[in-house]
XYZ file of C-alpha atoms in Angstrom:
698
model
C 124.081 98.556 80.341
C 120.626 99.550 79.126
C 119.196 98.885 82.623
C 121.774 101.211 84.224
C 121.090 103.913 81.640
C 117.342 103.694 82.421
C 118.087 103.861 86.148
C 120.147 107.059 85.781
C 117.494 108.696 83.575
C 114.888 107.892 86.258
C 117.153 109.176 89.044
C 117.872 112.415 87.216
C 114.139 112.941 86.504
C 113.261 112.231 90.142
C 115.886 114.665 91.333
C 114.557 117.329 88.957
C 110.988 116.786 90.275
C 112.218 117.146 93.842
C 113.974 120.383 92.985
C 110.989 121.813 91.074
C 108.625 120.850 93.910
C 110.326 123.305 96.266
C 107.841 125.751 97.701
C 107.728 129.015 95.734
C 107.823 132.374 97.538
C 105.147 134.328 95.697
C 105.938 137.534 97.547
C 109.166 137.870 95.508
C 107.329 138.157 92.205
C 106.859 141.858 91.236
C 103.686 141.150 89.240
C 102.037 139.611 92.289
C 102.509 142.790 94.384
C 99.472 144.233 92.638
C 96.466 144.801 94.877
C 93.384 143.063 93.538
C 89.791 142.321 94.507
C 88.582 138.752 94.173
C 84.928 137.899 94.871
C 84.265 134.276 93.968
C 81.761 131.854 95.476
C 81.648 128.113 94.880
C 84.292 128.467 92.143
C 86.289 125.522 90.771
C 89.941 125.979 91.760
C 91.054 125.923 88.133
C 88.737 128.852 87.284
C 89.556 130.800 90.426
C 93.300 130.733 89.545
C 92.497 131.722 85.974
C 90.557 134.758 87.260
C 93.433 135.872 89.502
C 95.908 135.230 86.702
C 94.030 137.535 84.357
C 94.176 140.354 86.889
C 97.895 139.967 87.518
C 99.244 138.800 84.162
C 100.815 135.792 85.888
C 100.186 132.206 84.726
C 98.599 130.219 87.584
C 97.647 126.543 87.430
C 96.842 123.685 89.740
C 97.222 119.909 89.618
C 94.541 118.215 87.580
C 93.542 116.115 90.608
C 92.359 119.243 92.484
C 91.203 121.366 89.540
C 87.465 120.788 90.190
C 87.660 121.388 93.968
C 85.599 124.428 94.810
C 86.730 127.482 96.742
C 85.261 130.653 98.129
C 87.370 133.843 98.000
C 85.975 137.158 99.273
C 88.875 139.629 99.381
C 89.061 143.353 98.588
C 92.229 145.276 97.652
C 94.904 142.909 98.909
C 98.239 142.005 97.272
C 97.796 139.075 94.917
C 100.692 137.109 96.414
C 99.036 137.407 99.837
C 95.707 136.055 98.575
C 97.380 133.143 96.808
C 99.514 132.280 99.818
C 96.482 132.367 102.128
C 94.543 130.189 99.665
C 97.249 127.552 99.755
C 97.425 127.767 103.553
C 93.680 127.350 104.006
C 93.747 124.174 101.881
C 97.055 122.911 103.242
C 98.449 122.964 99.716
C 101.647 124.602 98.418
C 102.980 126.560 95.446
C 105.859 125.551 93.194
C 107.374 127.329 90.189
C 107.394 125.455 86.919
C 108.982 126.851 83.778
C 105.883 128.692 82.561
C 103.595 129.037 85.620
C 103.129 128.842 89.345
C 101.414 125.548 90.178
C 99.270 124.839 93.249
C 99.802 121.221 94.306
C 99.139 118.793 97.115
C 102.379 118.143 99.112
C 103.136 114.555 100.066
C 102.794 115.344 103.766
C 99.257 116.706 103.222
C 98.198 113.711 101.157
C 99.663 111.297 103.731
C 97.986 113.174 106.603
C 94.614 112.971 104.806
C 95.037 109.250 104.159
C 96.062 108.661 107.772
C 93.077 110.635 109.156
C 90.602 108.960 106.765
C 91.920 105.495 107.683
C 91.837 106.241 111.420
C 88.237 107.530 111.250
C 87.111 104.486 109.235
C 88.692 102.175 111.790
C 87.204 104.140 114.647
C 83.706 104.029 113.104
C 84.029 100.279 112.566
C 85.093 99.876 116.200
C 82.187 101.987 117.374
C 79.775 99.950 115.276
C 81.013 96.683 116.768
C 80.859 98.117 120.303
C 77.356 99.476 119.701
C 76.162 96.109 118.352
C 77.634 94.432 121.449
C 75.785 96.927 123.666
C 72.566 96.268 121.713
C 72.951 92.510 122.370
C 73.437 93.192 126.096
C 70.398 95.446 126.225
C 68.206 93.051 124.250
C 69.051 90.364 126.825
C 67.602 92.528 129.629
C 63.934 91.516 130.323
C 61.567 93.771 128.428
C 59.728 94.976 131.552
C 63.047 95.995 133.064
C 63.925 97.949 129.887
C 60.579 99.706 130.028
C 61.116 100.614 133.690
C 64.650 101.772 132.987
C 63.457 104.043 130.207
C 60.696 105.471 132.386
C 63.181 106.189 135.160
C 65.434 107.888 132.647
C 62.604 110.244 131.692
C 61.731 111.042 135.279
C 65.223 111.429 136.779
C 67.778 111.322 134.001
C 70.868 111.995 136.122
C 70.294 109.085 138.527
C 69.290 106.705 135.736
C 72.212 107.610 133.501
C 74.645 106.810 136.276
C 73.227 103.287 136.432
C 73.441 102.775 132.681
C 76.389 101.340 130.850
C 77.909 104.052 128.605
C 76.895 102.459 125.298
C 73.335 101.827 126.532
C 72.509 105.525 126.787
C 72.057 105.988 123.041
C 70.023 102.780 122.684
C 67.633 102.526 125.625
C 65.002 104.904 124.211
C 64.733 102.802 121.056
C 65.107 99.330 122.534
C 62.402 99.796 125.173
C 58.919 99.346 123.596
C 56.404 102.154 124.041
C 52.849 101.808 125.275
C 50.326 102.371 122.490
C 47.463 104.795 123.140
C 43.885 104.970 121.832
C 41.434 107.830 121.699
C 38.478 107.725 124.098
C 35.351 109.806 123.758
C 34.112 111.436 120.562
C 36.747 113.589 118.808
C 34.005 115.257 116.738
C 32.491 116.531 119.997
C 35.804 118.006 121.114
C 36.980 115.038 123.168
C 40.746 114.574 122.839
C 41.442 112.034 125.595
C 43.676 109.008 125.314
C 44.280 105.886 127.357
C 46.890 103.153 127.295
C 45.905 99.999 125.408
C 48.248 97.655 127.285
C 49.969 96.889 123.956
C 53.672 97.750 123.725
C 55.386 98.200 120.380
C 58.802 99.358 119.125
C 59.455 102.514 117.178
C 61.151 101.897 113.853
C 64.733 102.538 115.072
C 64.022 100.086 117.877
C 62.871 97.470 115.338
C 66.160 97.871 113.464
C 68.322 97.733 116.605
C 66.504 94.668 117.929
C 67.156 92.936 114.587
C 70.835 93.922 114.664
C 71.084 92.712 118.289
C 70.089 89.228 117.087
C 72.712 89.152 114.323
C 75.327 86.348 114.616
C 79.010 87.078 114.037
C 78.971 86.114 110.360
C 76.155 88.627 109.851
C 78.143 91.313 111.634
C 81.109 90.615 109.379
C 78.897 90.964 106.288
C 77.484 94.231 107.663
C 80.973 95.591 108.246
C 81.883 94.822 104.640
C 79.012 97.019 103.459
C 76.784 94.131 102.380
C 73.014 94.138 102.701
C 71.766 92.113 105.679
C 68.146 90.949 105.768
C 65.670 89.779 108.386
C 62.326 88.161 107.729
C 59.307 86.526 109.375
C 59.604 83.870 106.637
C 63.361 83.972 105.953
C 64.672 82.872 102.576
C 68.118 81.254 102.362
C 70.823 83.643 103.615
C 68.248 85.787 105.483
C 68.071 85.956 109.257
C 64.847 85.407 111.272
C 62.954 88.506 112.331
C 62.876 88.520 116.176
C 59.368 87.262 117.044
C 59.225 89.288 120.276
C 59.516 92.574 118.358
C 56.089 94.080 117.736
C 55.892 96.551 114.841
C 54.313 100.010 115.192
C 50.520 99.911 114.854
C 50.611 101.543 111.402
C 52.353 98.409 110.079
C 49.952 95.843 111.572
C 46.573 94.534 110.371
C 43.773 97.006 111.064
C 40.062 97.643 110.883
C 37.929 100.772 110.498
C 34.281 100.489 111.563
C 32.093 103.472 110.735
C 28.937 101.723 111.970
C 29.955 102.186 115.598
C 29.314 105.301 117.714
C 31.849 106.799 117.743
C 33.618 105.330 114.701
C 36.360 102.844 115.681
C 39.848 102.188 114.354
C 41.594 99.121 115.749
C 44.828 97.266 115.078
C 45.630 93.646 115.808
C 48.169 93.209 118.624
C 50.335 90.711 116.716
C 52.514 91.312 113.670
C 51.222 90.514 110.171
C 52.368 87.370 108.431
C 54.968 89.072 106.195
C 57.543 91.291 107.944
C 60.958 92.113 106.500
C 63.959 94.359 107.194
C 66.986 95.303 105.090
C 70.033 96.968 106.686
C 73.264 98.251 105.178
C 76.251 100.030 106.798
C 77.596 103.100 104.963
C 81.122 103.574 106.362
C 81.765 106.903 104.628
C 78.850 108.472 106.504
C 78.787 106.368 109.707
C 75.139 105.605 108.958
C 73.116 102.413 108.946
C 70.499 102.636 106.191
C 67.465 100.390 106.697
C 64.027 99.556 105.416
C 61.232 98.021 107.505
C 58.364 96.497 105.490
C 55.164 94.667 106.191
C 52.232 93.311 104.174
C 49.228 94.378 106.223
C 45.516 93.833 105.755
C 42.844 96.449 106.353
C 39.090 95.960 106.673
C 36.774 98.937 106.141
C 33.184 98.682 107.422
C 30.363 101.129 106.857
C 26.602 100.815 106.654
C 25.797 98.064 104.126
C 29.373 97.862 102.814
C 32.559 96.025 103.801
C 35.839 96.066 101.881
C 39.171 94.324 102.438
C 42.472 95.552 101.081
C 46.133 94.542 101.250
C 48.802 97.224 101.770
C 52.526 96.854 101.219
C 53.851 99.360 103.753
C 57.506 100.234 104.164
C 59.615 102.999 105.674
C 63.220 103.883 104.904
C 65.296 105.360 107.734
C 68.837 105.834 109.057
C 70.523 104.859 112.302
C 73.267 107.262 113.314
C 76.263 105.975 115.231
C 77.441 108.077 118.148
C 80.944 109.313 117.404
C 83.899 109.410 119.776
C 84.594 113.110 119.319
C 87.723 113.102 121.436
C 89.208 110.211 119.456
C 88.424 111.956 116.175
C 90.097 115.139 117.401
C 93.259 113.139 117.960
C 93.220 111.962 114.352
C 92.604 115.530 113.174
C 95.008 117.258 115.494
C 96.466 119.485 112.793
C 93.135 121.100 111.994
C 91.901 121.366 115.577
C 95.140 123.125 116.568
C 95.017 125.266 113.418
C 91.465 126.520 114.097
C 90.698 129.524 116.308
C 88.798 128.602 119.509
C 85.016 129.111 119.192
C 84.594 131.883 121.797
C 87.596 133.854 120.524
C 86.281 133.637 116.938
C 82.838 134.911 117.928
C 84.446 137.801 119.849
C 86.603 138.764 116.838
C 83.645 138.747 114.476
C 81.437 140.717 116.872
C 84.063 143.449 117.149
C 84.061 143.927 113.364
C 80.343 143.578 112.737
C 78.926 146.535 110.782
C 75.417 147.809 111.387
C 75.339 149.824 108.161
C 76.647 147.316 105.591
C 73.978 146.157 103.165
C 73.498 142.563 102.089
C 72.182 141.540 98.677
C 69.233 139.121 98.682
C 70.418 135.573 99.438
C 70.202 132.876 96.744
C 66.780 131.281 96.451
C 67.112 127.538 96.817
C 63.923 125.512 96.281
C 65.024 123.110 99.015
C 63.241 123.997 102.250
C 62.153 122.067 105.366
C 58.365 121.950 105.686
C 58.268 125.157 103.622
C 59.546 127.253 106.513
C 63.269 126.804 107.201
C 65.540 128.345 104.604
C 69.029 127.072 104.061
C 72.206 128.554 102.558
C 75.485 126.926 101.658
C 78.400 127.649 104.013
C 79.843 129.657 101.100
C 76.734 131.901 101.094
C 77.040 132.464 104.844
C 80.771 133.207 104.603
C 79.970 135.800 101.974
C 77.663 137.507 104.521
C 80.481 137.349 107.079
C 82.814 139.036 104.568
C 80.336 141.815 103.790
C 79.319 142.524 107.372
C 82.833 142.406 108.887
C 84.849 143.607 105.878
C 87.265 140.775 106.629
C 88.944 138.871 103.796
C 87.553 135.315 103.714
C 88.999 132.246 101.964
C 87.703 128.693 102.298
C 86.928 125.553 100.367
C 83.280 125.183 99.284
C 80.719 122.403 98.940
C 77.105 122.412 97.804
C 76.363 119.686 100.349
C 77.422 121.885 103.303
C 74.296 123.738 104.371
C 73.483 126.060 107.267
C 70.266 127.616 108.454
C 69.775 131.200 107.263
C 70.047 133.309 110.429
C 70.373 137.105 110.536
C 74.020 137.527 111.517
C 73.445 140.935 113.120
C 70.792 139.515 115.457
C 72.050 135.986 116.007
C 75.813 135.993 115.588
C 76.201 133.101 118.014
C 73.811 130.958 115.935
C 75.718 131.762 112.721
C 79.055 130.885 114.309
C 77.642 127.683 115.732
C 76.215 126.675 112.345
C 79.488 127.366 110.530
C 81.582 125.580 113.155
C 79.389 122.539 112.712
C 80.857 122.217 109.205
C 84.218 124.017 109.089
C 87.443 124.548 110.927
C 87.767 128.338 110.987
C 90.969 130.272 111.648
C 91.432 133.969 112.210
C 94.861 134.522 110.781
C 97.361 137.044 112.169
C 97.099 139.077 108.953
C 93.325 139.493 109.454
C 92.091 136.744 107.095
C 89.274 134.384 108.048
C 90.268 130.984 106.636
C 88.078 127.883 106.492
C 88.407 124.203 105.701
C 85.441 121.821 105.763
C 85.650 119.028 108.281
C 86.320 115.666 106.606
C 86.549 117.400 103.260
C 88.061 114.204 101.774
C 84.702 112.481 102.424
C 82.725 115.314 100.833
C 84.902 115.490 97.707
C 83.643 112.323 95.929
C 79.993 113.377 96.504
C 80.342 116.868 95.107
C 78.931 117.438 91.603
C 80.964 119.750 89.309
C 79.760 123.303 88.807
C 79.972 122.709 85.054
C 77.048 120.308 85.468
C 74.930 122.422 87.825
C 75.230 126.008 86.663
C 73.718 125.487 83.172
C 70.720 123.773 84.816
C 70.327 126.675 87.243
C 70.295 129.113 84.332
C 67.673 127.045 82.497
C 65.561 126.822 85.655
C 65.535 130.598 86.027
C 64.425 130.881 82.390
C 61.902 128.041 82.898
C 63.389 126.024 80.075
C 64.637 123.159 82.251
C 63.152 119.850 81.202
C 63.067 116.136 81.877
C 65.905 115.356 79.467
C 68.189 117.826 81.272
C 67.628 115.837 84.465
C 68.261 112.613 82.562
C 71.636 113.870 81.295
C 72.633 114.842 84.844
C 71.512 111.511 86.281
C 73.446 109.596 83.626
C 76.746 111.295 84.586
C 76.496 110.843 88.351
C 78.822 108.532 90.290
C 77.616 106.297 93.099
C 79.036 108.720 95.703
C 77.121 111.604 94.089
C 73.953 109.481 94.005
C 74.380 108.628 97.698
C 74.624 112.322 98.536
C 70.981 112.707 97.475
C 69.908 110.249 100.182
C 72.599 109.775 102.819
C 74.044 113.263 103.296
C 72.612 116.777 103.060
C 71.732 116.823 99.398
C 73.318 119.592 97.341
C 71.758 123.033 97.472
C 71.014 124.069 93.907
C 68.975 126.920 92.432
C 66.876 124.399 90.568
C 64.454 121.779 91.850
C 66.381 118.610 92.808
C 63.366 116.585 93.992
C 62.592 115.165 90.520
C 66.164 113.871 90.337
C 65.793 112.215 93.716
C 62.373 110.739 93.014
C 63.085 109.442 89.518
C 66.833 108.813 89.563
C 66.806 105.219 88.280
C 64.270 106.043 85.539
C 66.304 109.089 84.488
C 69.527 107.057 84.353
C 67.759 104.643 82.015
C 66.550 107.526 79.828
C 70.123 108.881 79.661
C 71.251 105.609 78.045
C 68.848 105.972 75.067
C 69.841 107.169 71.593
C 68.141 110.002 69.675
C 65.691 107.717 67.837
C 64.578 106.018 71.029
C 64.111 109.369 72.742
C 61.912 110.593 69.913
C 59.757 107.480 70.195
C 59.251 108.044 73.929
C 58.563 111.748 73.398
C 55.705 110.765 71.086
C 54.054 108.829 73.966
C 54.571 105.404 72.345
C 55.793 102.308 74.196
C 59.437 101.357 73.708
C 59.769 97.545 74.002
C 62.603 96.329 76.241
C 63.430 93.733 73.597
C 64.704 96.532 71.333
C 67.218 97.781 73.908
C 70.959 97.128 73.917
C 72.358 94.997 76.786
C 73.594 98.103 78.725
C 70.165 99.707 78.251
C 68.430 96.533 79.441
C 70.572 96.602 82.606
C 69.426 100.199 83.254
C 65.819 99.110 82.522
C 66.097 96.327 85.130
C 67.537 98.826 87.666
C 64.613 101.174 87.048
C 62.195 98.404 88.047
C 63.802 98.366 91.536
C 65.086 101.017 93.900
C 67.980 101.692 96.325
C 67.180 98.609 98.387
C 67.294 94.960 97.259
C 63.904 93.514 96.286
C 61.649 92.700 99.221
C 60.855 89.293 97.744
C 64.484 88.226 98.394
C 63.680 88.328 102.113
C 60.929 85.718 101.944
C 60.827 82.013 101.122
C 57.203 82.401 99.934
C 55.797 84.799 97.327
C 54.655 88.122 98.782
C 50.867 88.464 98.376
C 49.870 91.001 95.720
C 49.145 94.392 97.269
C 46.259 96.715 96.383
C 48.203 99.744 97.642
C 51.897 100.428 98.119
C 52.839 102.979 100.789
C 56.439 104.179 100.957
C 57.362 106.636 103.687
C 60.919 107.556 102.735
C 63.378 109.473 104.887
C 64.070 112.043 102.177
C 61.842 114.718 100.717
C 59.706 113.234 97.943
C 56.681 113.987 95.808
C 55.696 110.339 95.662
C 52.277 110.091 97.234
C 51.596 113.854 96.900
C 47.782 113.882 96.887
C 47.510 116.948 94.644
C 49.877 115.567 92.001
C 48.420 112.058 92.170
C 44.885 113.407 91.774
C 45.993 115.627 88.887
C 47.440 112.587 87.060
C 44.383 110.407 87.802
C 41.904 113.059 86.689
C 43.833 113.658 83.455
C 44.019 109.910 82.749
C 40.269 109.579 83.365
C 39.589 112.130 80.628
C 41.755 110.384 78.029
C 41.349 107.118 76.172
C 42.379 104.106 78.327
C 45.420 102.212 77.100
C 46.301 98.599 77.722
C 49.645 97.590 79.147
C 51.856 95.772 76.620
C 52.265 92.007 77.033
C 56.093 92.264 77.117
C 58.306 94.569 79.214
C 58.332 98.101 77.867
C 58.582 101.774 78.855
C 56.772 104.967 77.900
C 56.566 108.621 78.884
C 53.433 110.715 79.206
C 53.334 114.493 79.503
C 50.553 116.028 81.600
C 49.180 119.594 81.753
C 50.870 121.866 84.258
C 49.323 121.888 87.730
C 49.080 124.908 90.027
C 48.468 125.043 93.761
C 48.282 128.000 96.154
C 49.940 128.324 99.525
C 49.546 130.802 102.376
C 52.710 130.437 104.422
C 53.267 131.651 107.974
C 56.244 131.331 110.247
C 55.224 127.906 111.607
C 52.315 126.661 109.516
C 50.854 126.914 106.057
C 47.634 126.203 104.159
C 47.667 124.761 100.655
C 44.869 124.333 98.129
C 44.207 124.236 94.417
C 41.755 127.118 94.970
C 42.925 130.290 96.783
C 39.348 131.118 97.726
C 39.110 127.945 99.806
C 42.113 129.195 101.802
C 40.308 132.518 102.289
C 37.212 130.657 103.526
C 39.305 128.571 105.929
C 40.693 131.761 107.465
C 37.338 133.561 107.573
C 35.672 130.608 109.299
C 38.372 130.580 111.977
C 39.644 127.104 111.158
C 43.185 128.403 110.955
C 45.091 131.501 112.002
C 48.080 132.706 109.992
C 49.100 136.285 110.679
C 51.281 138.191 108.200
C 51.449 135.136 105.944
C 52.894 135.215 102.441
C 51.066 133.905 99.395
C 52.784 131.728 96.813
C 51.843 129.749 93.752
C 53.567 126.474 92.997
C 53.397 125.473 89.362
C 54.366 121.881 88.496
C 55.476 120.595 85.113
C 54.339 116.976 85.286
C 55.294 113.795 83.442
C 55.009 110.110 84.198
C 57.656 107.532 83.229
C 56.016 104.107 83.224
C 57.777 100.717 83.083
C 56.173 97.312 82.821
C 57.964 94.340 84.378
C 58.081 90.807 82.945
C 55.069 89.938 85.149
C 53.183 92.910 83.619
C 53.384 94.770 86.958
C 53.712 98.501 86.163
C 56.115 100.837 87.935
C 55.391 104.533 87.572
C 57.741 107.421 88.303
C 56.008 110.739 88.923
C 58.305 113.448 87.555
C 57.314 116.998 88.624
C 59.423 120.202 88.440
C 58.222 122.854 90.872
C 58.379 126.608 90.191
C 57.503 128.838 93.117
C 56.336 132.458 92.708
C 54.886 135.149 94.963
C 51.140 135.508 94.578
C 48.747 138.368 95.223
C 45.280 137.250 96.282
C 42.621 139.248 94.349
C 40.387 141.400 96.481
C 37.202 139.698 97.589
C 34.211 140.989 95.565
C 32.006 143.346 97.498
C 28.743 141.904 98.807
C 25.594 143.226 97.127
C 23.040 144.896 99.347
C 19.283 144.498 99.158
C 18.995 148.159 98.188
C 21.254 147.674 95.184
C 19.156 144.758 94.005
C 15.888 146.667 94.402
C 17.175 149.610 92.332
C 17.755 147.432 89.244
C 15.079 147.955 86.521
């Protein structure tokens, strides 16, 4: 009897939920007839509804699961019910009426469609990876001279060569055919810039990775598909696959010699690989990327008059392999959105017809993240705001910090702007004149997006120049793995504070976030904090900070890696590791202070350094940087560089070092540097004194 009573209670509750989940017609509510203006960018959905609710006097909520999703709403003087209905339509959500509020929710059909599309794309990417690995095996089996000839033919007559290629070979042949190495001939100091082939052929780094993957047996492919790390080595440890002996590394990763006693000076590399070569590879299914590291322990001999030195370098590079995507197949899985979106040419025509030549734009947000100092980026939300201002069209879309576009002038390059936006969003010009947007594969971006509640306080502190190391530590300690991956595998978030210290020092910062107030005070004093005094969770973070994103290189080899004099890491992402100005600043400061001995047991300490300032003259395509602005002036006056209409900047760095010692007393240092960039006015050059002026002095 009790079972039946429970069943009927459940049935009645289910029926009530089905009734209450009926779509609500907001246009019937008198309070929502009010015309309002909503101008929100990168706003959490919960806060956006609260803002509209305050203007209308109507309670508006959303499901907790979507409350932190971000939206962009740029609408002037439109009925509130219309704005809310278009918002739901752009997101493929729906409104229902609860007792005390309208609630925005995710309908079952939308959730199921997302799950179906996500599953189909994952399966498709896995299929493409298997097919690409099969093609790599086929191509690796082709004699190397034939691959070289095929690649050469492809350069000279691409149409004829492509017809002869198997479809999957086209994206691989450039990498899997070794390139002829060149050497300089003549004297470069005398203006000779001639090169000749050495007869040595080596693979570029993507080719090294693909040749390794082509040798992978089926059990290795299965491990790769599961997202496990797969390793290759010239001295493979157990569970590691042999590095293909026929694959020659790039010259920068092989043993070398510099001889300054010759005329002209000579730099030579050995034709064979060094003794220790290793590769790690991991498949990231949510990005369709293969992340890999190629490493070698190379020797270098330096010879000059009366002096010879030998050094050992641990050299490694971190890169990605991108899988070609079957765009047509993906469109089939996303048919709703592709049919929903307005065709590209029609959209550009509609925007061009509404483009205003007199509308004024406010200055765009200043994001520290730039490419080589020249290319400026905006979020898609920033660019949609420009569209709204210049066309006076109401715009509603979802928003992500990780969705970036190049900052083009929309009035001059509308086609570029549309192309950039369409690379990230499905855009629809609605019959009622709204421009609606939904980011492509938004369900993959969602887990990587950091909440605005984390980022905005840091942006405010950065503008006030009160942002510090412990603020970064608190952020790092809260981040999920998907958010961490976004710093390295996707376009990293655009923030109005410097993200590079977070990227460079993430594991150290996550350790610092685990410390209590007493431990933080000890580190702030510059003292060593012994690892033995840490709690087990803190010790795990300590151990993580001694490594990095990749498994240890030693796990690749059955023999101990020789100790290296220098470690060179050329990462794929922007980094200040190895920055010569910062490294010199730290070394010079250390040289002026009392030397300290490393502790015998594992420990950690922090050291604050004086701020460092450098000067930059930046042109459209090149820049000159120095710690002394007068040296830049001399470079220009001597004709060693030409930068017309360049802009001067100062970059001030707040510098700290977080230093860990491992059980073997090997130190690991994290260079933490926050950059502040300001315009700079170069003082006028002092006038030259004349002989007459000197002779008139008493």
